[in-house]
PDB file of C-alpha atoms in Angstrom:
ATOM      1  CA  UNK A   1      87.471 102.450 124.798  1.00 51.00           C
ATOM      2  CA  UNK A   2      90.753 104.412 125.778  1.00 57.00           C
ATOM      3  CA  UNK A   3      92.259 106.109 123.454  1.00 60.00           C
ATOM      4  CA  UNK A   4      95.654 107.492 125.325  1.00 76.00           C
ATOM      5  CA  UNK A   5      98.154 105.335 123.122  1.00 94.00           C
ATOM      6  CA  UNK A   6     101.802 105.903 124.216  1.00 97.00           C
ATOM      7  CA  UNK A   7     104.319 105.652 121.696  1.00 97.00           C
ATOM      8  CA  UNK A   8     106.628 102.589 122.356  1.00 98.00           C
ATOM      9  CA  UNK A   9     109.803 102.954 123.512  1.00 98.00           C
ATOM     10  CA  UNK A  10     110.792 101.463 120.088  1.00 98.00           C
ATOM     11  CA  UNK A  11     109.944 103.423 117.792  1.00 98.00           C
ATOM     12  CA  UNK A  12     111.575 105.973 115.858  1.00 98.00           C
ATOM     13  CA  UNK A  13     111.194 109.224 116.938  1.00 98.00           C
ATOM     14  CA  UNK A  14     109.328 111.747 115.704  1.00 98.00           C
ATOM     15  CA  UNK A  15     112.185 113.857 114.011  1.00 98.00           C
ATOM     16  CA  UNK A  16     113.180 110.584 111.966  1.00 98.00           C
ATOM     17  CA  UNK A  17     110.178 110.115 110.011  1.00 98.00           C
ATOM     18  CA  UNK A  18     107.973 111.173 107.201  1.00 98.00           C
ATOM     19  CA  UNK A  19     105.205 113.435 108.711  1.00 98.00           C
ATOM     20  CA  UNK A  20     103.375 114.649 105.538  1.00 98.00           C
ATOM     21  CA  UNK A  21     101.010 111.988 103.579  1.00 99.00           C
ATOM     22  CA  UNK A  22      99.297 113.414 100.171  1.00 98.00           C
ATOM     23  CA  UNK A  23      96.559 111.650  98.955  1.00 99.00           C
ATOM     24  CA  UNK A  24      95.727 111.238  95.316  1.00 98.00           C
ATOM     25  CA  UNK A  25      91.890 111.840  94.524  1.00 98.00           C
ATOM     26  CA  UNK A  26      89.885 110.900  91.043  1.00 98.00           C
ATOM     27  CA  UNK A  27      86.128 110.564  90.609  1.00 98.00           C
ATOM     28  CA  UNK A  28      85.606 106.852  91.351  1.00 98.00           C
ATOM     29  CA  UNK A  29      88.463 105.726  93.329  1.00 98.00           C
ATOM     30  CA  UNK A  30      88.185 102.300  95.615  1.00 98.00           C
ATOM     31  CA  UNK A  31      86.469 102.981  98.985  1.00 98.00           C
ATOM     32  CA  UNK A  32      88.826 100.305 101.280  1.00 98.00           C
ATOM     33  CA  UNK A  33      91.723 101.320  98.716  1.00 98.00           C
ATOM     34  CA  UNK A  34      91.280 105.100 100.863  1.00 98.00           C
ATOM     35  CA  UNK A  35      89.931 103.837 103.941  1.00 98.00           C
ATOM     36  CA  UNK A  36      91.627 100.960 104.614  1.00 98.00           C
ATOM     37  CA  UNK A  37      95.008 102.567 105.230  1.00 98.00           C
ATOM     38  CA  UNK A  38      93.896 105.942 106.202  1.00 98.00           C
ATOM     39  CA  UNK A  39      92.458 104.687 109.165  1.00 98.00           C
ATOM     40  CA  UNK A  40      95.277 102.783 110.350  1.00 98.00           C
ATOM     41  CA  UNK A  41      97.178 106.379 109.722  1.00 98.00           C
ATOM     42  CA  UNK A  42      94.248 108.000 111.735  1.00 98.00           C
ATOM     43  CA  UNK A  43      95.508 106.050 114.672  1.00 98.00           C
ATOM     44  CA  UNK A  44      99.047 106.078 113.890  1.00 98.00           C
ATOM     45  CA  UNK A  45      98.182 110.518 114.398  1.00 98.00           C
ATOM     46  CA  UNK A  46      97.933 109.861 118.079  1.00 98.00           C
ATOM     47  CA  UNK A  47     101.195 108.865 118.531  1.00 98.00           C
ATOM     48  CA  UNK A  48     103.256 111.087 116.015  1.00 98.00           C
ATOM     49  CA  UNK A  49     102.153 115.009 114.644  1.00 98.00           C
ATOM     50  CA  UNK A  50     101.106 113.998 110.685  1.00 98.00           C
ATOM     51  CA  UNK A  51      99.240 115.668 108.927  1.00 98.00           C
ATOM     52  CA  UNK A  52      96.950 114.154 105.765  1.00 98.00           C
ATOM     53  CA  UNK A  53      96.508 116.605 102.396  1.00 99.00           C
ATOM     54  CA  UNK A  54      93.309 115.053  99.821  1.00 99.00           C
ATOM     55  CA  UNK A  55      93.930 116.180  96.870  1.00 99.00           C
ATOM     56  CA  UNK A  56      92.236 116.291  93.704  1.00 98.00           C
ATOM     57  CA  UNK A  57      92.228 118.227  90.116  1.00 98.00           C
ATOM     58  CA  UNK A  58      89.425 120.862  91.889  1.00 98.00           C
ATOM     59  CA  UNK A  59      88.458 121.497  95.281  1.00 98.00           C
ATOM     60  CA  UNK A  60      84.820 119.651  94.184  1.00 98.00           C
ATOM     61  CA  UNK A  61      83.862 116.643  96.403  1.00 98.00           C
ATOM     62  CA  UNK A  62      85.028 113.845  95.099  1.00 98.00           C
ATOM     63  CA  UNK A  63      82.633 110.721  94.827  1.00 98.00           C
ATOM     64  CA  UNK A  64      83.343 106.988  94.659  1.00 98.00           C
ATOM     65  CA  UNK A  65      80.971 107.197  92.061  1.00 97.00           C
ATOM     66  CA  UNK A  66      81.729 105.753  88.626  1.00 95.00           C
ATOM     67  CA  UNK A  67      82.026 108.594  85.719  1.00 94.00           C
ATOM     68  CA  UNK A  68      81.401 105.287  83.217  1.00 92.00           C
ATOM     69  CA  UNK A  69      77.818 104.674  85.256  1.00 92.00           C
ATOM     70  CA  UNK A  70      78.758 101.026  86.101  1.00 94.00           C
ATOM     71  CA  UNK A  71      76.510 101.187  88.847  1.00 96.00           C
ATOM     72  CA  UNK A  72      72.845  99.353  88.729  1.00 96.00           C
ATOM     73  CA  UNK A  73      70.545 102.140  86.994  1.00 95.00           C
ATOM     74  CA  UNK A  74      68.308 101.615  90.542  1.00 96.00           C
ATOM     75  CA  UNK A  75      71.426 102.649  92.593  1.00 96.00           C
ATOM     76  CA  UNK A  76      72.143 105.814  94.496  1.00 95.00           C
ATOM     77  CA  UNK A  77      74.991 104.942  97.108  1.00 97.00           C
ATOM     78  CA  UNK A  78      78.562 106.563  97.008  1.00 97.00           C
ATOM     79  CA  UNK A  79      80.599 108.564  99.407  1.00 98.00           C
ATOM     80  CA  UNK A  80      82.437 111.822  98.699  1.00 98.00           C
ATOM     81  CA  UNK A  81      85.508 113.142 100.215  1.00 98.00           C
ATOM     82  CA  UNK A  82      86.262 116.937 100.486  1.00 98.00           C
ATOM     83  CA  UNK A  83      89.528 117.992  99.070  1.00 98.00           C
ATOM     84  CA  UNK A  84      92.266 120.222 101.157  1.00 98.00           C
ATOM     85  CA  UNK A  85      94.304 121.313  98.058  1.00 98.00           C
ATOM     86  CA  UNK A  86      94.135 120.818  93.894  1.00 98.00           C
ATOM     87  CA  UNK A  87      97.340 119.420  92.205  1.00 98.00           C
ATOM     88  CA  UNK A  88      98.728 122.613  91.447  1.00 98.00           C
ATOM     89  CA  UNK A  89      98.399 123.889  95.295  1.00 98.00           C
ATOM     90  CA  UNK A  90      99.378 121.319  96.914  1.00 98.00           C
ATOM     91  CA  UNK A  91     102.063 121.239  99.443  1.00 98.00           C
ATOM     92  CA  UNK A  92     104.401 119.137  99.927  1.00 98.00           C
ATOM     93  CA  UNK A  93     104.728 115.369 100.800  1.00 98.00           C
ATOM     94  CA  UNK A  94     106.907 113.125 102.525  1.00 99.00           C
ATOM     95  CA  UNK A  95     104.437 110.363 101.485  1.00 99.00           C
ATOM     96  CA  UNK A  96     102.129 109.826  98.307  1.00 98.00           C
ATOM     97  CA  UNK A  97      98.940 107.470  98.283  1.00 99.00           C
ATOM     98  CA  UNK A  98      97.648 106.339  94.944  1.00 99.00           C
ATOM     99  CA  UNK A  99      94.458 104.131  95.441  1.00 98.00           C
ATOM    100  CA  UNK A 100      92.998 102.251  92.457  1.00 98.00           C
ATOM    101  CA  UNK A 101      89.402 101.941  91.599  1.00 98.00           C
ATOM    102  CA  UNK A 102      87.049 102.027  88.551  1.00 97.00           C
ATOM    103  CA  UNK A 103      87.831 105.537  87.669  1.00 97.00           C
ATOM    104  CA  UNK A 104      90.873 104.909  86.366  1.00 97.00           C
ATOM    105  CA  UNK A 105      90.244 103.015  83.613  1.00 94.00           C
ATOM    106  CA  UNK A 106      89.758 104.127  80.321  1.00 90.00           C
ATOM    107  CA  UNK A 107      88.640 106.296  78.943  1.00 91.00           C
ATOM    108  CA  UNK A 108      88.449 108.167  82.365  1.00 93.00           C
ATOM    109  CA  UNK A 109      90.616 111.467  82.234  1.00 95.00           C
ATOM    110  CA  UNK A 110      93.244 110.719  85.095  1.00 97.00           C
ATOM    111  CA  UNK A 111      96.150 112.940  83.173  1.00 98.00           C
ATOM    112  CA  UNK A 112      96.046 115.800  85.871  1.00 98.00           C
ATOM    113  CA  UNK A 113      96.583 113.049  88.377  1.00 98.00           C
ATOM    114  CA  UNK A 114      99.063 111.239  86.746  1.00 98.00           C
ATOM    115  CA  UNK A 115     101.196 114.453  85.780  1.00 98.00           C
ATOM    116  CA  UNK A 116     101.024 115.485  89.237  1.00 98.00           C
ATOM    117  CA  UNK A 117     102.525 112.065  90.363  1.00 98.00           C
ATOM    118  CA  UNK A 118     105.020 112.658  88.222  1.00 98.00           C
ATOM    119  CA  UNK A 119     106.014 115.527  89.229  1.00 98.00           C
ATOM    120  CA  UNK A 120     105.982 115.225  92.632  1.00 98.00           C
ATOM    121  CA  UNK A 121     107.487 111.696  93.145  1.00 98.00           C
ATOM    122  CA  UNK A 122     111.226 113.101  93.032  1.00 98.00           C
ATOM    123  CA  UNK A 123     110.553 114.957  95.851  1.00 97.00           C
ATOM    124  CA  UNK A 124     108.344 112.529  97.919  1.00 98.00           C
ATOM    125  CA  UNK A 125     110.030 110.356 100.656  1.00 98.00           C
ATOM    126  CA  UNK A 126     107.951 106.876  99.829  1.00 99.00           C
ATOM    127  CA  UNK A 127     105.481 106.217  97.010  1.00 99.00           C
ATOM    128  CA  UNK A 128     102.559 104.327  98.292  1.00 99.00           C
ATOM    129  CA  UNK A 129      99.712 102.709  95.963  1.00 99.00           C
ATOM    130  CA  UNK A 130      96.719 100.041  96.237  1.00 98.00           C
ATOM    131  CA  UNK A 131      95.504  97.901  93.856  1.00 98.00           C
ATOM    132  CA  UNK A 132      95.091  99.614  90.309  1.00 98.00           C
ATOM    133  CA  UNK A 133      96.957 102.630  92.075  1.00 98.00           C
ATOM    134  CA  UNK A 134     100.377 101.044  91.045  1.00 98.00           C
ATOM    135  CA  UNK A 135      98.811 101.345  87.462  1.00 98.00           C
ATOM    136  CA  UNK A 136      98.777 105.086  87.496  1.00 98.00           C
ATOM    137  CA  UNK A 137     102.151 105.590  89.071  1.00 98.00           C
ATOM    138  CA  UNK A 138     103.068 103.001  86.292  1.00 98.00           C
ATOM    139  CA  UNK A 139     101.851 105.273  84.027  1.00 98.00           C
ATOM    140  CA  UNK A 140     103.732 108.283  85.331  1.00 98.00           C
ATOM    141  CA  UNK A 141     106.834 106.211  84.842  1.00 98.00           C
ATOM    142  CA  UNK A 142     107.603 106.230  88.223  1.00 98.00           C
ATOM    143  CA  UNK A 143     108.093 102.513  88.737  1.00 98.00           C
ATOM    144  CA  UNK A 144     109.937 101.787  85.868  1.00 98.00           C
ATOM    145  CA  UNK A 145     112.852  99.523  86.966  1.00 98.00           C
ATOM    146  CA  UNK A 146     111.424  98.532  90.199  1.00 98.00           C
ATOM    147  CA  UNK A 147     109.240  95.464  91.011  1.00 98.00           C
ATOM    148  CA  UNK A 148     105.435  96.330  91.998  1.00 98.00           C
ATOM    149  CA  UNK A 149     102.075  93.956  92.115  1.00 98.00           C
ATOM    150  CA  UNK A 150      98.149  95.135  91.080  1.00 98.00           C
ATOM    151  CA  UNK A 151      94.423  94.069  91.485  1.00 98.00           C
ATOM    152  CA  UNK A 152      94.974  90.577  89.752  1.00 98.00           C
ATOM    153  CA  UNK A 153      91.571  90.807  88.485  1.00 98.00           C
ATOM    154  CA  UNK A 154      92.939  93.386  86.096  1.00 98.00           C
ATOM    155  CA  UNK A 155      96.730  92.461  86.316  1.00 98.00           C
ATOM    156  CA  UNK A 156      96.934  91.763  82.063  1.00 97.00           C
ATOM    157  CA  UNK A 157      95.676  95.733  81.378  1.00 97.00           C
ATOM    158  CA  UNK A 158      97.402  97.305  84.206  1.00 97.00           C
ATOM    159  CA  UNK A 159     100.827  95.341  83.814  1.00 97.00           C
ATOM    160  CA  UNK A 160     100.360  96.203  79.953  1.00 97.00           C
ATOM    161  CA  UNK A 161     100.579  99.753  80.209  1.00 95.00           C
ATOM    162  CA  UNK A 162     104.652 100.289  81.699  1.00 96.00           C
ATOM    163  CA  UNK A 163     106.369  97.031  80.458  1.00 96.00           C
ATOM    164  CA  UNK A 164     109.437  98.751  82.260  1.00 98.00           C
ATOM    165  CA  UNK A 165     107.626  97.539  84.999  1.00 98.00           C
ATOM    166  CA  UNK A 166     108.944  94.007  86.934  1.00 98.00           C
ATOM    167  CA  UNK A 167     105.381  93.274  87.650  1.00 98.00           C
ATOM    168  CA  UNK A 168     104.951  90.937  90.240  1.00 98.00           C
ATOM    169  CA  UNK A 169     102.780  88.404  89.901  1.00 98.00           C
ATOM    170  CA  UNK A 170     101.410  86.705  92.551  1.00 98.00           C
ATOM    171  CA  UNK A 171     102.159  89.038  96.108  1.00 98.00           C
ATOM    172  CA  UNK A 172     100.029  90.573  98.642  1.00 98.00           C
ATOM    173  CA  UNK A 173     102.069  93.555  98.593  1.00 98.00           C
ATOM    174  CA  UNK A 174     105.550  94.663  96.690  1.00 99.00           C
ATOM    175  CA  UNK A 175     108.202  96.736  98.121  1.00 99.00           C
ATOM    176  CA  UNK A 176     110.982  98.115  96.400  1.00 98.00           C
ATOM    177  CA  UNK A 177     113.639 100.821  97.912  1.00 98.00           C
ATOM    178  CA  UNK A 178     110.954 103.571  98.657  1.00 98.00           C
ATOM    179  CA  UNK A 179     107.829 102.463  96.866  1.00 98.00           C
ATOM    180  CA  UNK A 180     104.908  99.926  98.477  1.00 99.00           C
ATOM    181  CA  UNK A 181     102.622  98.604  96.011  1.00 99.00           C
ATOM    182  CA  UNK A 182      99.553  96.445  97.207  1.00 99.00           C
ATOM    183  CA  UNK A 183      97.329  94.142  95.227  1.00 98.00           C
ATOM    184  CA  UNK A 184      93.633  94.730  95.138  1.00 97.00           C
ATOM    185  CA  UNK A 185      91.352  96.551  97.413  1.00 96.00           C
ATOM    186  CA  UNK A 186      91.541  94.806 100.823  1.00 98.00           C
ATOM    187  CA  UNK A 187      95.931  94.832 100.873  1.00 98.00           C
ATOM    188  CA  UNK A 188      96.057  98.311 101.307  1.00 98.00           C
ATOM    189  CA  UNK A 189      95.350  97.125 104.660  1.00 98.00           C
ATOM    190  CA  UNK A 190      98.246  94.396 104.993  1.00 98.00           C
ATOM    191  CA  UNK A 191     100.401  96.889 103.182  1.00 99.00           C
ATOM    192  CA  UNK A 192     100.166 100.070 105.372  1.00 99.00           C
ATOM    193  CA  UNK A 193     100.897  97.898 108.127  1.00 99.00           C
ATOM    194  CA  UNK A 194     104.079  97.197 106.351  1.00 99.00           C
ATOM    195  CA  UNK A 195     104.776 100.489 105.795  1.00 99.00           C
ATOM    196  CA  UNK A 196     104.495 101.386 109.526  1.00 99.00           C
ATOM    197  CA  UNK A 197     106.683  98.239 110.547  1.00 98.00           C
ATOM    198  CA  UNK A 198     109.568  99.395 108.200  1.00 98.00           C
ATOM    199  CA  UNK A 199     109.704 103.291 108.796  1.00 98.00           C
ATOM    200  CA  UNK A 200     107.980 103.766 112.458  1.00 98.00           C
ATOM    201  CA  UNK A 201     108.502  99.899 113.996  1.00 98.00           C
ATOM    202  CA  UNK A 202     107.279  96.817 114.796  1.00 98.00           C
ATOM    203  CA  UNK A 203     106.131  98.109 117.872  1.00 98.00           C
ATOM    204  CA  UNK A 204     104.129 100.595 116.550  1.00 98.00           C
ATOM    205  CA  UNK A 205     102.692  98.630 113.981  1.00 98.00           C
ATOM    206  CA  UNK A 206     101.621  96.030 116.735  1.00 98.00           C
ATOM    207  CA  UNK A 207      99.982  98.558 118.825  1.00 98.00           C
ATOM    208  CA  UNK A 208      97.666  99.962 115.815  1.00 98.00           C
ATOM    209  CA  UNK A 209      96.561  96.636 114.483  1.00 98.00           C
ATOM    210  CA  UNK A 210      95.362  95.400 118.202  1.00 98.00           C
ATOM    211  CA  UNK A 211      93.540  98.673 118.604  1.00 98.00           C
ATOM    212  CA  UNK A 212      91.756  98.338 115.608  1.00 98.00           C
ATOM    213  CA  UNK A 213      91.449  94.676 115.935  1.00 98.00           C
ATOM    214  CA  UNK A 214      93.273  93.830 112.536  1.00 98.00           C
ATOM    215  CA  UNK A 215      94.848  90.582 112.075  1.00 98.00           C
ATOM    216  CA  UNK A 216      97.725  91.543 109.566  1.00 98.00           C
ATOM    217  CA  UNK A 217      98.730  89.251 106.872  1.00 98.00           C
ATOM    218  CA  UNK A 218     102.549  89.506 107.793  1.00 98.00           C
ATOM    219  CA  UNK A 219     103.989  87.149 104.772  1.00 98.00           C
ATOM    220  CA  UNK A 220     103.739  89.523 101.258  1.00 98.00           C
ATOM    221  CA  UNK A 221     103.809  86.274  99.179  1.00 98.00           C
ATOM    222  CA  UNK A 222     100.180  85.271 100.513  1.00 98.00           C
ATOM    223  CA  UNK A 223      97.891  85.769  97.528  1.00 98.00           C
ATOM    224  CA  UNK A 224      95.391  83.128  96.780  1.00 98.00           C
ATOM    225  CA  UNK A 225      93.718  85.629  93.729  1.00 98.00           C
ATOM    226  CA  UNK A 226      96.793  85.256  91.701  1.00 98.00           C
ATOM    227  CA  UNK A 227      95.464  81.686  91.194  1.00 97.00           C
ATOM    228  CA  UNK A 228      91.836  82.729  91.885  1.00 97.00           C
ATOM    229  CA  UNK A 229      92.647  84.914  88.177  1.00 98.00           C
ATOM    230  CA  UNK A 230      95.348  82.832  86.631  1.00 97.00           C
ATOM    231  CA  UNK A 231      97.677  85.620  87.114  1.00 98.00           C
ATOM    232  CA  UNK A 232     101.622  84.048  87.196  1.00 89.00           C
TER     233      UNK A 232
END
């Protein structure tokens, strides 16, 4: 497979978009919540110079591994990521990435992530969360005011914790002036995609999803778990 992607004539140029992506790391975070749109970005690097910061409270591996030990008592199967800065060293970031997954439920510590999220989202360019992600930058009052979706298997809890919130019920993915919030797990996917559409171009977006042979849910509103969960 070739790999020599030229950037479409298109899309916006280098000097007109956000180049710096942080990602936001906690013990048990969602594999596909990371994954799913990082590797779309990992192609999206051959055409424009971005760089990718994983950060984290320390510079510890960080495991998908539930702190609560939800997993069978016979199981040993996770996956760690290495982290490039902590909270309090990292640089900064045109774009923030806030995954969900089960280590952000209570009575999981997330408070150095959520501070830095706070703290960092005046600065930031776009705001960018999956599934139970949106509940955390909730939580750093962030996305009070503006409309934003969740997991809908846990939309009562997470919509419960920001009632300045206009939760979204039933949506693939929300978007709202500079901040993209997906529902569960898998939308990351469909809502990177998005992202790339709207600040890099259609184009571009195009040419990623055929290289990595994604079929992109292109209507937001598409979102048979609302129903699936009784979510409104």
């Amino acid at each position: 497979m070739s790999v020599a992607l030229e950037l479409p004539a298109s899309a916006q140029p280098a000097d007109k978009v956000p180049l710096s992506f942080g990602l936001v790391l906690y013990p048990g975070f969602q594999a596909l919540d990371v994954f799913g749109p990082l590797d779309a970005l990992n192609v999206l690097s051959f055409l424009y110079p971005i760089k990718l910061y994983v950060l984290a409270e320390t510079l510890d591996p960080v495991s998908t591994k539930s702190p609560q030990g939800l997993e069978h008592p016979g199981s040993a199967f996770s996956q760690s990521i290495v982290p490039t800065h902590t909270f309090d060293t990292a640089p900064k970031v045109d774009v923030l990435i806030v995954p969900g997954g089960v280590g952000n439920r209570p009575p999981n510590d997330i408070g150095s992530a959520i501070a830095y999220i706070r703290r960092v989202y005046p600065e930031a360019q776009y705001l960018f969360t999956v599934c139970t992600g949106s509940g955390m930058a909730a939580q750093a009052g962030v996305l009070d005011g503006k409309k934003a979706t969740t997991n809908k298997a846990a939309f009562k809890r997470i919509s419960g914790y920001r009632p300045q919130v206009e939760w979204v019920g039933k949506a693939r993915w929300v978007v709202d002036g500079n901040a993209w919030t997906a529902a569960g797990v898998s939308a990351g996917i469909d809502a990177i995609f998005d992202f790339i559409k709207v600040v890099y171009g259609e184009d571009v977006a195009s040419l990623i999803a055929n290289f990595m042979e994604y079929e992109r849910h292109l209507d937001p509103s598409w979102d048979p778990y609302a129903e699936l969960h009784g979510v409104q």
